[in-house]
Coordinates of C-alpha atoms and ligand atoms in Angstrom, one line a residue:
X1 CA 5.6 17.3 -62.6
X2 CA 6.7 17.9 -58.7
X3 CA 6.3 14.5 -57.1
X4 CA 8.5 15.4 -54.0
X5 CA 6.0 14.6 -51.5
X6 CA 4.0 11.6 -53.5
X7 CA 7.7 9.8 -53.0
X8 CA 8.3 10.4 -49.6
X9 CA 4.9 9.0 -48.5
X10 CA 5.7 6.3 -51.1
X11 CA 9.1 5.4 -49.4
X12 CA 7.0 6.0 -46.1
X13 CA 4.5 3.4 -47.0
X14 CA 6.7 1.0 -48.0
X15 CA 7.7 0.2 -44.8
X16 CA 4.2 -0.5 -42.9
X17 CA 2.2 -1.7 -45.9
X18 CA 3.3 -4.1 -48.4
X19 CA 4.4 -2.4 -51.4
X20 CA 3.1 0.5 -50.4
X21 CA 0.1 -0.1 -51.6
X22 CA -3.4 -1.8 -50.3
X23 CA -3.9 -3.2 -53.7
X24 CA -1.0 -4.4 -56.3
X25 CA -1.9 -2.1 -59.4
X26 CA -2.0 1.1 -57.1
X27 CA 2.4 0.8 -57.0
X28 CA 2.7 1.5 -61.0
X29 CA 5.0 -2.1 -61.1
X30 CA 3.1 -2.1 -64.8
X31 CA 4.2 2.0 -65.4
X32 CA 7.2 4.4 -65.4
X33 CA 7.4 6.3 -62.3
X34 CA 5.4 6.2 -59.2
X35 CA 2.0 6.3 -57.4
X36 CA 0.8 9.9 -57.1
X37 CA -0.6 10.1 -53.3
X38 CA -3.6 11.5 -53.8
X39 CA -5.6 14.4 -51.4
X40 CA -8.3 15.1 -53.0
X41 CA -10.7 14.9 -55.6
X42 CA -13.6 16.8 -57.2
X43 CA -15.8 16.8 -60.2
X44 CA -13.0 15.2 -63.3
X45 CA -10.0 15.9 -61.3
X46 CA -7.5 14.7 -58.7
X47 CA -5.1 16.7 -56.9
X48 CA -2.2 15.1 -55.2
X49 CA 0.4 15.6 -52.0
X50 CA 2.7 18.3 -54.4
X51 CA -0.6 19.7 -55.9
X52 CA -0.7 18.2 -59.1
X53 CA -3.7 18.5 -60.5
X54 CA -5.2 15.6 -62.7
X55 CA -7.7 14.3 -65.3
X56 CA -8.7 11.5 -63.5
X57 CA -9.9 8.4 -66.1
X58 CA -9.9 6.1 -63.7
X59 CA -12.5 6.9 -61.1
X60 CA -11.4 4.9 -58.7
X61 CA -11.5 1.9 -61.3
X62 CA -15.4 2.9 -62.0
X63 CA -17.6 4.6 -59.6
X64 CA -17.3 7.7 -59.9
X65 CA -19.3 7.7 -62.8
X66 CA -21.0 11.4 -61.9
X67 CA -17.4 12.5 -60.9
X68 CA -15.5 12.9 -57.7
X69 CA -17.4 14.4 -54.5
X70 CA -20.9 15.5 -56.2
X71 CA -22.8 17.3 -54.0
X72 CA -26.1 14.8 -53.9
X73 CA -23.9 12.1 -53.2
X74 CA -21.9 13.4 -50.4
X75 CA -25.3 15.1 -48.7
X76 CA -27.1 11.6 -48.6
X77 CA -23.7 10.3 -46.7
X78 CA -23.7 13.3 -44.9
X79 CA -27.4 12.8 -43.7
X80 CA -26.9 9.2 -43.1
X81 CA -23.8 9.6 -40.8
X82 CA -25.6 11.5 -38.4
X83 CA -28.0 9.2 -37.9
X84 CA -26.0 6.1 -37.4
X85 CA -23.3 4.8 -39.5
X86 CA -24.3 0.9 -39.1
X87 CA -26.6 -1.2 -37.0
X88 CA -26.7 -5.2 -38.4
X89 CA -30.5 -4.7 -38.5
X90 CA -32.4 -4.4 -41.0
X91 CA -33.5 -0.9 -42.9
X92 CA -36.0 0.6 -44.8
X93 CA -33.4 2.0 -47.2
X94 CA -32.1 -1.5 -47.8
X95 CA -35.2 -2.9 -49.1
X96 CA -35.7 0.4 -51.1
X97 CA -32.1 -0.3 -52.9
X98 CA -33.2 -3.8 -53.3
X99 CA -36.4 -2.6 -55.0
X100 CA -34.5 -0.4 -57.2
X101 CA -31.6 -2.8 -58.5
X102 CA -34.2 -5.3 -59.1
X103 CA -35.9 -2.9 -61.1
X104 CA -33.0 -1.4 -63.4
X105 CA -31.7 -4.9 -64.1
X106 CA -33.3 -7.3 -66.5
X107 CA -31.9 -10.8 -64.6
X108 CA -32.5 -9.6 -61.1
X109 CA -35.6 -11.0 -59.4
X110 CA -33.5 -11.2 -55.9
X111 CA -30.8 -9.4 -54.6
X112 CA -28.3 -9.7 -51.9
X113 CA -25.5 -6.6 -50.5
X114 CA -22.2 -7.3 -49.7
X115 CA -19.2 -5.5 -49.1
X116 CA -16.7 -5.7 -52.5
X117 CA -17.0 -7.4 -55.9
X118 CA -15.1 -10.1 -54.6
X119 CA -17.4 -11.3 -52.4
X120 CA -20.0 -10.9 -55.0
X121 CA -18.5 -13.5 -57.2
X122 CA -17.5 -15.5 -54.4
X123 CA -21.1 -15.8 -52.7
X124 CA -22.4 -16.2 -56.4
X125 CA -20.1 -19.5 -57.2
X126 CA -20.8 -21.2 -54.0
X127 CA -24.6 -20.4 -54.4
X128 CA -24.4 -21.9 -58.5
X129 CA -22.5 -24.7 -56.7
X130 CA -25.0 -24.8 -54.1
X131 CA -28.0 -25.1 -56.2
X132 CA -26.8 -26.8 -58.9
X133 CA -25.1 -29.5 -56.6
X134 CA -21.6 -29.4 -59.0
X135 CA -18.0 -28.5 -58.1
X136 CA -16.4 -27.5 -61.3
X137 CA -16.7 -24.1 -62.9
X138 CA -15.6 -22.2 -65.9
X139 CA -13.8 -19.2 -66.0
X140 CA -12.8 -17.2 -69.3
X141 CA -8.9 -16.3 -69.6
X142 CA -8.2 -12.8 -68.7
X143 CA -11.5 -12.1 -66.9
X144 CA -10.9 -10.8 -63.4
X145 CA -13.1 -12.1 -60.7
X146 CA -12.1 -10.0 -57.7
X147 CA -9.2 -12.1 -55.5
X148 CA -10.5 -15.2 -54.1
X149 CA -9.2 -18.9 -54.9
X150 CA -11.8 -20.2 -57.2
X151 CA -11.2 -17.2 -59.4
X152 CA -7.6 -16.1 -59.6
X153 CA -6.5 -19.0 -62.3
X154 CA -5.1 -18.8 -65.4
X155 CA -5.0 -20.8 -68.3
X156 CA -3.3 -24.0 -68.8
X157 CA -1.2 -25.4 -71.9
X158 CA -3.7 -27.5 -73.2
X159 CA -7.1 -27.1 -73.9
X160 CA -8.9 -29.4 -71.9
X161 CA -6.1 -29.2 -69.0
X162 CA -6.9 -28.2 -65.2
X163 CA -5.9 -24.6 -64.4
X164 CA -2.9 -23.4 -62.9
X165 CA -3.4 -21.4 -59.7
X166 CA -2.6 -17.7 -60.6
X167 CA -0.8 -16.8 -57.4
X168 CA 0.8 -18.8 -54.3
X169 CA -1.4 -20.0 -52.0
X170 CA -4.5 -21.2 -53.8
X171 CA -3.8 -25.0 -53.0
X172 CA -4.2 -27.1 -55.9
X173 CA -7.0 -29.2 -55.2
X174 CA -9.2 -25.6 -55.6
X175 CA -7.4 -24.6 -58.7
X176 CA -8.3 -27.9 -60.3
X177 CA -12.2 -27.5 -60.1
X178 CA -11.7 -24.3 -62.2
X179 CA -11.6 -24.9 -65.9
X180 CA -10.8 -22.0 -68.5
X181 CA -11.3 -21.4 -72.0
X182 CA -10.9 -17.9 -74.2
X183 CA -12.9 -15.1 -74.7
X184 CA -15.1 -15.3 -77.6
X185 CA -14.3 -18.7 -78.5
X186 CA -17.7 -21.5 -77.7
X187 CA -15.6 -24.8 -78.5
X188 CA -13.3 -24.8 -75.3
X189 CA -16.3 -23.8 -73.2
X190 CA -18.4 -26.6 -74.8
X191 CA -15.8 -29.2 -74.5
X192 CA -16.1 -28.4 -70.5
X193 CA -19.5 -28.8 -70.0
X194 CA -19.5 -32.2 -72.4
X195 CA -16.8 -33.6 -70.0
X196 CA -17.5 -32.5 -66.5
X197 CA -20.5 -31.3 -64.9
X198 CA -19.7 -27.9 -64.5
X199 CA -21.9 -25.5 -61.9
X200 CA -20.9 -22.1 -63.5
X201 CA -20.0 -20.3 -66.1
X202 CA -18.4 -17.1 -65.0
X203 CA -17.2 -14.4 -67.7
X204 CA -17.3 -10.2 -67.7
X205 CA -19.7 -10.4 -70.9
X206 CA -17.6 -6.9 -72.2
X207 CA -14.5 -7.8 -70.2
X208 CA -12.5 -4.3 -68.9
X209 CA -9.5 -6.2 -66.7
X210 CA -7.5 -7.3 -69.7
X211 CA -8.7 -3.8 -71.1
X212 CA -11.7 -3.2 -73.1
X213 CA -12.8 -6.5 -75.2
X214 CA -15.7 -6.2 -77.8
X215 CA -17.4 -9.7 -77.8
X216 CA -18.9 -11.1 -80.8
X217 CA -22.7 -11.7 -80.9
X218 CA -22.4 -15.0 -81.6
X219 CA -20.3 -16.1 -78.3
X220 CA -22.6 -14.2 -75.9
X221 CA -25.8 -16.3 -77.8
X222 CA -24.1 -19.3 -77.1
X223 CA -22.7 -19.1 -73.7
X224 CA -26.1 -18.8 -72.6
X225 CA -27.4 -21.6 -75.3
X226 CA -25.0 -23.8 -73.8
X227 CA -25.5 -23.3 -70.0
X228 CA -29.0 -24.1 -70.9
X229 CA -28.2 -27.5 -72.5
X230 CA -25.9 -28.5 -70.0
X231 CA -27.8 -27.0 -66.6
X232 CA -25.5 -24.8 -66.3
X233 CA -25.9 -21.8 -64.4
X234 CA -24.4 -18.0 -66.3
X235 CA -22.7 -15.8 -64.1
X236 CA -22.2 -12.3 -65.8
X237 CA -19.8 -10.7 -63.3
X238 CA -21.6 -6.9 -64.0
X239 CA -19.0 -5.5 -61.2
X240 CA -17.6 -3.4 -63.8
X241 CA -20.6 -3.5 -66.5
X242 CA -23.5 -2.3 -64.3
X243 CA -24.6 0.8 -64.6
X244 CA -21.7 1.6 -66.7
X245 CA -22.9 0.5 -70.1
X246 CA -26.6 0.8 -68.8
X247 CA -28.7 0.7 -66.1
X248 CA -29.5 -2.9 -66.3
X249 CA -25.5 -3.2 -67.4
X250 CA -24.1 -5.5 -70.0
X251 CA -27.2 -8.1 -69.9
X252 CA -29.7 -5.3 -70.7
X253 CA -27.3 -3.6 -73.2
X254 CA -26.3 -6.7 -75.0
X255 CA -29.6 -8.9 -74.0
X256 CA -27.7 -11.7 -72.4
X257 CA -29.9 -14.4 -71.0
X258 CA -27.9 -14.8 -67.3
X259 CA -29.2 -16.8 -64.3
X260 CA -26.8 -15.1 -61.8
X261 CA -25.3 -11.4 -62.2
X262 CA -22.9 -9.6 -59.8
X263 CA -22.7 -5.9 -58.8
X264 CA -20.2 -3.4 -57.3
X265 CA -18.1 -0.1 -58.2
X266 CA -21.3 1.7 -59.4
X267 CA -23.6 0.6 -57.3
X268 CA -21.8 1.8 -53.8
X269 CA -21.0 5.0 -55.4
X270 CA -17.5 5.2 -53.8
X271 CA -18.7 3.2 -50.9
X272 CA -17.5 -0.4 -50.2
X273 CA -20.5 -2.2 -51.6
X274 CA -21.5 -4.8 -53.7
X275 CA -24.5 -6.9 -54.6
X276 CA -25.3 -10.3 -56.5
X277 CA -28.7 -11.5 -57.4
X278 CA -30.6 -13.4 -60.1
X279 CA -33.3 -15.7 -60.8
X280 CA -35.5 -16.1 -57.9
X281 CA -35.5 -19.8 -57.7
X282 CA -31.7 -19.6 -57.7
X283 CA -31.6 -16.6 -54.7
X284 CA -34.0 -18.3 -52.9
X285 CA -31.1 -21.4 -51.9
X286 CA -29.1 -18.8 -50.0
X287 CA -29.9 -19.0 -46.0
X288 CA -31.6 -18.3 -44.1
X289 CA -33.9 -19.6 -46.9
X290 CA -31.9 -22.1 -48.2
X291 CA -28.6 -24.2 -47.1
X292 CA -26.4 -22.4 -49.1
X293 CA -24.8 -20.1 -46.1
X294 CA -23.6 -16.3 -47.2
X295 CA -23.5 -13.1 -44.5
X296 CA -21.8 -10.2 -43.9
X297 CA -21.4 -8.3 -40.8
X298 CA -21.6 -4.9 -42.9
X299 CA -23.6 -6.2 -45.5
X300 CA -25.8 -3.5 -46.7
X301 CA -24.3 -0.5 -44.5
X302 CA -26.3 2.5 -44.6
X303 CA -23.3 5.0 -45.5
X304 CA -22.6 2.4 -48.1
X305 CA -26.6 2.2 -49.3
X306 CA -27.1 5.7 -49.0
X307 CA -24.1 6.8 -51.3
X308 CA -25.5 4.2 -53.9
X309 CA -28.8 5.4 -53.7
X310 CA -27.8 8.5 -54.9
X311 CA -25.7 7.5 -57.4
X312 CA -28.1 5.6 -58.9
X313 CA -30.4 8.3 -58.4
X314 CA -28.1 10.7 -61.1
X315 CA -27.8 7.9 -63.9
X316 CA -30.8 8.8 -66.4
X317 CA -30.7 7.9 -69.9
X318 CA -29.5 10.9 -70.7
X319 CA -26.3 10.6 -68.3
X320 CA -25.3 7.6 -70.7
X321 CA -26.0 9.3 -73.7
X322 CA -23.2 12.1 -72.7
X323 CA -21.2 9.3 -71.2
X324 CA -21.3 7.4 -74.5
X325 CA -20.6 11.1 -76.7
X326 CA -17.7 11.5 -74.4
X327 CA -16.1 8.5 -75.3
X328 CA -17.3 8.5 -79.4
X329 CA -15.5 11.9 -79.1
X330 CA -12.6 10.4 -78.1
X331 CA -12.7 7.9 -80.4
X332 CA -13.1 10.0 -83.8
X333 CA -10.4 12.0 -82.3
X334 CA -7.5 9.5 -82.5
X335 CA -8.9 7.9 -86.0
X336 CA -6.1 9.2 -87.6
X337 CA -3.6 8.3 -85.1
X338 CA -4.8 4.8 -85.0
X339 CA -4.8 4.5 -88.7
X340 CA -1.1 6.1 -88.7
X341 CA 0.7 3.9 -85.8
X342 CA 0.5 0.7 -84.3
X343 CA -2.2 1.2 -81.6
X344 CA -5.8 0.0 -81.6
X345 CA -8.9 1.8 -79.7
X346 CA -11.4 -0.4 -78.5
X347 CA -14.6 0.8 -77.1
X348 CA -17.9 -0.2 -75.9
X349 CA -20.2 2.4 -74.2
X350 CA -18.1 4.5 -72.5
X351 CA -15.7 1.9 -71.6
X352 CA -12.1 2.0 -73.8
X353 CA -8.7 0.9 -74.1
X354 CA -5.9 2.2 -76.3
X355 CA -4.0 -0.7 -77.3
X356 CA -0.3 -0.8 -78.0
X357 CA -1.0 -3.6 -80.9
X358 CA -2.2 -3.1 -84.4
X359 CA -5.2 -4.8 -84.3
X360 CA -7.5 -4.2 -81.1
X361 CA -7.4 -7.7 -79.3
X362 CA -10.3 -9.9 -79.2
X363 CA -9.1 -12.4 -76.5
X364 CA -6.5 -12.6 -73.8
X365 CA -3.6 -14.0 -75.6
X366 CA -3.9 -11.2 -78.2
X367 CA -3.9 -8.7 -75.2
X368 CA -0.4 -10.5 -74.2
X369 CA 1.0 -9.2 -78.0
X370 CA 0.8 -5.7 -76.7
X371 CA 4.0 -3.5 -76.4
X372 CA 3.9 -3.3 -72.8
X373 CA 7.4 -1.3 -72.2
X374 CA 5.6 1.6 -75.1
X375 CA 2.5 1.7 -72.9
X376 CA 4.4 2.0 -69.4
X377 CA 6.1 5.2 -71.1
X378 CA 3.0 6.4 -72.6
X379 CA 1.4 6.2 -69.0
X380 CA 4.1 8.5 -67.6
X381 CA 4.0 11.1 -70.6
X382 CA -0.1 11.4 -70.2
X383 CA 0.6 12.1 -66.3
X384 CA 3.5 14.5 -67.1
X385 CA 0.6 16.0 -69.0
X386 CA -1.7 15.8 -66.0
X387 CA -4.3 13.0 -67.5
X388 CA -4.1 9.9 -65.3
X389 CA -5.0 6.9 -66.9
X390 CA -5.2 3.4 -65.6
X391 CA -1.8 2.9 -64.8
X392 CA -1.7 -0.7 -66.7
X393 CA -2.4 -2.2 -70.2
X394 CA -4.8 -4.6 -68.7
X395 CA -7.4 -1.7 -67.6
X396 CA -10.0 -0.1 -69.0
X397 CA -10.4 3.7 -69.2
X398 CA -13.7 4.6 -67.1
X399 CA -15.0 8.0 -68.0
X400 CA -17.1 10.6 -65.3
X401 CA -19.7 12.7 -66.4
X402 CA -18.1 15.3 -65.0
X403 CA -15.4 15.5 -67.8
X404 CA -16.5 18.2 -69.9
X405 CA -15.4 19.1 -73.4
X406 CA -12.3 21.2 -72.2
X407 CA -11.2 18.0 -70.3
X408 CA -12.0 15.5 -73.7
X409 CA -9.6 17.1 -75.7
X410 CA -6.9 17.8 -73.5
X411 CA -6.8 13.7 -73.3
X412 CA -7.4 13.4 -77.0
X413 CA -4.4 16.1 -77.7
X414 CA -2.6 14.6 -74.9
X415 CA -2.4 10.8 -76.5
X416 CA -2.0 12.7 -79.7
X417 CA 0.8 14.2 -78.9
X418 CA 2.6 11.1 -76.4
X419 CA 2.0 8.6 -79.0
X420 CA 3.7 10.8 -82.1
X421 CA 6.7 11.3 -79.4
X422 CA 7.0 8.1 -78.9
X423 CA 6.9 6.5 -82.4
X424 CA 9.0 9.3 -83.5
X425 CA 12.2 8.1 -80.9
Ligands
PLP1 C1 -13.3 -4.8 -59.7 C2 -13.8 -6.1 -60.1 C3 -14.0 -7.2 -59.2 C4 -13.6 -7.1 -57.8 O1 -14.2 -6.1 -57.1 P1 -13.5 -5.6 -55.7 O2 -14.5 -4.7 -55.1 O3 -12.2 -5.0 -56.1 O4 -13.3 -6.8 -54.8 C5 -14.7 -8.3 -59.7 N1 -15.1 -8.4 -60.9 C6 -14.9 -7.4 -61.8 C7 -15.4 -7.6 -63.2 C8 -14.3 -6.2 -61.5 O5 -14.0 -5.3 -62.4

């Protein structure tokens, strides 16, 4: 693999953008090697500055769920552009979208654009906050919440102690109004709302940032039991969910009973967009309505709209039926492997992780147990091999329908043959 040109630009980048990179796990610190600068992309592949040529299972982290550069997606921008690429009015096509998501997802009486998924989860905390008049919320260890203060915390030592801010700058008196407990685990969760009054639950119901996490009937029953007793308002952040494990996401899928959801990757197919909506009574607190302020100079962009519209537009039930087959295939493929080594594939919808731990983890301190230094050479020897995963153990493998069967087993072959290599050494 020629990465001549991918390094210079690297070396290049490092000097007029911090780390190179315009979002942390874009550098490969969690990997061997470096970035590939990428050109192009089309249909399942990427091709990069010295040509390489790649399975991409990343999708830029989940929208290109129909694959890179489809031709109904990139008309609809096309015909947009010409026509105005933004106007901070109102448009027709917005309240279509509206229409639509409300539609495809079974908690969604109201919906609101934005611009990323942080925002989403950001506008969707104050508004819990808002309308439920409480500071404190909940957050479940190892779920990712986009990168604003009330969100990037981690757990503390104790059980029933105050987070601990996950990165400098989040002054502690934010931090402290956050409270965390573990995935698929009700005590912790309970033991919050019993001791504080608490505005918001917020959890990825099939979490994908601390790689794929199967969650257990039972905990996704009783989140939303619990946020009932306590007036509590369920956030299921869908940013990664929606439209990837159904139309109506994770809370059609799994029939979670959520007050708020939040959308984005799927929904702006490629485009910066985002959305977050829920019960009517709840949306209907956001101004100008209500006192709970939100906006967005861009919100609802008609590039942005349009490319979502389309996407949208491809996903029919049979799309996730292929989607799902894709990622079965894969799957049965590496039974035996995963019977024979110390790795662990878990998978819901077309969502996956291969785990460097025996057992596939079911919460984020068992994701912690994985042999991190084995994945970061695994990651290399799959790009050697021209399949680009997610270049960190903490990510989910998002597959395009555009992968067909030649593409599925060169990837299964591919982690076949990495991970005898590497348990062979
Ligand atoms: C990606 C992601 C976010 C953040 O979205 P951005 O568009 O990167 O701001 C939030 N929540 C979840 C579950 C995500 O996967």
């Amino acid at each position: 693999m020629n990465q001549h040109q991918s390094k210079s630009w690297f070396d290049r980048a490092q000097n007029v953008i911090p780390g190179g990179v315009n979002s942390p796990v874009r550098a490969f610190n969690a990997v061997e090697g470096t970035p590939p600068f990428i050109v192009s992309a089309k249909g399942a592949y990427m091709i990069d500055e010295d040509g390489n040529q790649y399975i991409d299972l990343i999708g830029s982290w989940g929208p290109m769920i129909v694959g890179h550069a489809h031709p109904t997606v990139v008309e609809a921008i096309h015909q947009t552009a010409v026509t105005g690429t933004s106007f901070g009015a109102p448009t027709k096509a917005e309240v279509l979208f509206a229409e639509e998501l409300c539609a495809a997802h079974p908690v969604l009486d109201m919906v609101r654009l934005c611009s990323s998924g942080t925002e989403s989860t950001m506008h969707a905390i104050r508004l819990a906050r808002g309308y439920t008049n409480r500071d404190v919320i909940v957050k479940i260890d190892g779920c990712y919440h986009g990168a604003h203060d009330a969100v990037l915390v981690e757990a503390g030592s104790g059980v029933a102690t105050f987070a601990k801010p996950g990165s400098e700058g989040i002054p502690t008196a934010v931090a402290e109004l956050t409270r965390t407990a573990p995935f698929n685990d009700l005590n912790v969760v309970e033991q919050h709302l019993s001791t504080s009054t608490v505005a918001a639950v917020i959890l990825e119901a099939v979490p994908g940032n601390m790689g794929c996490i199967v969650p257990t009937e039972e905990y996704l029953e009783g989140l939303s039991k619990l946020c009932k007793k306590y007036g509590t308002l369920l956030i299921v952040d869908e940013v990664m969910t929606g439209f990837r494990l159904s139309k109506g996401g994770a809370c059609e899928r799994l029939r979670i009973d959520a007050d708020l959801v939040t959308l984005g990757k799927i929904v702006g197919g490629g485009l910066p967009l985002a959305a977050f909506g829920g019960r009517r009574e709840v949306m209907e607190c956001l101004s100008p309505l209500g006192a709970v302020y939100q906006a967005g100079t861009l919100s609802g962009n008609p590039l942005a709209v349009a490319a979502g519209r389309a996407t949208l537009g491809l996903l029919s039930d049979v799309v996730y039926q292929e989607l799902e087959g894709k990622a079965e295939c894969i799957e049965a493929g590496l039974e035996d492997l995963v019977a024979k080594y110390p790795v662990s594939f878990a998978r819901v919808g077309s969502m996956f992780t291969l785990f460097f731990r025996d057992q596939a983890p079911t919460n984020f301190d068992e994701v912690k147990e994985c042999d991190f230094d084995m994945f970061g050479t695994f990651h290399y020897k799959m790009l050697e091999r021209n399949v680009y995963f997610p270049p960190s153990q903490y990510e989910a493998v998002f597959l395009s329908n555009a992968l067909s069967d030649v593409e599925v087993q060169r990837v299964i072959s591919g982690i076949i043959d990495v991970v005898e290599e590497l348990f062979a050494q």
